[in-house]
C-alpha angles and dihedrals in degrees: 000000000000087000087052084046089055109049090042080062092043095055094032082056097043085059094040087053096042089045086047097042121001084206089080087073079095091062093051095048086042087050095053101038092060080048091053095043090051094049099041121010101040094050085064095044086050098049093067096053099105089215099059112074084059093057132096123264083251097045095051090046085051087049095049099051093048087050088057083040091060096044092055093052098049090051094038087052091056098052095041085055103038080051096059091042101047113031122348139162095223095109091055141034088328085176099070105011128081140179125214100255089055096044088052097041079053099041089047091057100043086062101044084054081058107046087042092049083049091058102037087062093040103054086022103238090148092072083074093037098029085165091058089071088052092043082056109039084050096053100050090051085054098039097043085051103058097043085053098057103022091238111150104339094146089057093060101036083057095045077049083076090076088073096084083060083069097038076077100039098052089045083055089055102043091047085049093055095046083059100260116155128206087227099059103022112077092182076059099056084043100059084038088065099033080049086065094038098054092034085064097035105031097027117028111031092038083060089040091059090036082063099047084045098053095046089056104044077047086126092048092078117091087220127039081220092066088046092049084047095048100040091037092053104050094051084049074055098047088049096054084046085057086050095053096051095051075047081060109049092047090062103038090062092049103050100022 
């Protein structure tokens, strides 16, 4: 019921979104092309990892959705920062203004949240991580916002540079479930230590910057609200960053 639920919102908000900007189009194709990855493309690329016929129902959909993970972070990197490097808003009124290479980095993203919250519910992956439909349902709110209404898109195709950070995270964990061991796997060591590099340079010091950017540009939104949410949002973003990286250190020192 709640899966039925949830797809009767996803398509009623597609149309809302398409009647309200036609350039969300890009949201609904990105949507259904993570669906169709996962459906069709990931099952044959799984099939040929020797591990995962051996693991559990739960363990290869969990497989499965951090395969189509790692593909979306390593394409949302590259247009967050193809986007910085080509063409950005970031000199200007980076507030209200966008250019096409951060509408679509954004854009991207937005429709990849929506394909992965649609199957989290569905093979019921959120029952191990419950905050992740939260995460989710509370970024798309914030994402489909600010491509409605053009508020503050440079900030978060910037912040999407974090995502090579977790390019790195989900290959540890799909190296990890295919039995892979720090100990004997040297790609392993290697992603463990790209994993801390990226986390400092593409995670915590873009959102870092992200944080100073939207408190100056504090008098550039039309409504103190959307300041306090953006702002708010972004330091709710630096302390997780702080959380993961505790996270990290815990288990460097278990398994390095």
């Amino acid at each position: 019921m709640f899966t039925e639920a949830l797809v009767v919102t996803w398509i009623s908000m597609c149309a809302v979104m398409l009647f309200t900007d036609p350039r969300l189009w890009v949201v609904v194709v990105s949507s259904l092309s993570f669906a169709a990855v996962r459906v069709v493309v990931v099952p044959l690329v799984s099939a040929k990892v020797k591990a995962f016929p051996t693991m559990s129902t739960s363990g290869q959909l969990l497989f499965s959705n951090t395969a189509v993970s790692m593909l979306h972070s390593a394409l949302s990197s590259l247009l967050a920062g193809s986007a910085l490097l080509t063409s950005h808003s970031l000199n200007g009124d980076y507030v209200n203004t966008v250019t096409r290479g951060e509408f679509l980095a954004t854009a991207v993203s937005t429709g990849y949240f929506a394909y992965d919250l649609w199957d989290y519910v569905l093979n019921g992956l959120y029952i191990k991580f419950p905050g992740i439909i939260l995460h989710h349902v509370v970024v798309l709110i914030c994402y489909i916002s600010a491509l409605t209404k053009t508020t503050g898109v440079p900030l978060l195709s910037l912040a999407l540079i974090c995502e090579l950070h977790s390019v790195f995270m989900h290959a540890r964990k799909l190296l990890t479930m295919s039995s892979y061991s720090v100990q004997q796997s040297p790609l392993l060591r290697w992603v463990w230590r790209a994993q801390w590099v990226s986390f400092a340079v593409a995670r915590f010091l873009p959102h870092v910057i992200v944080a100073v950017l939207t408190f100056r540009a504090r008098g550039n939104f039309g409504q103190q609200l959307h300041f306090g949410m953006a702002f708010g949002g972004i330091i709710f973003i630096n302390l997780l960053n702080a959380q993961v990286r505790l996270r990290h250190d815990a288990l460097t020192r278990k398994f390095l």
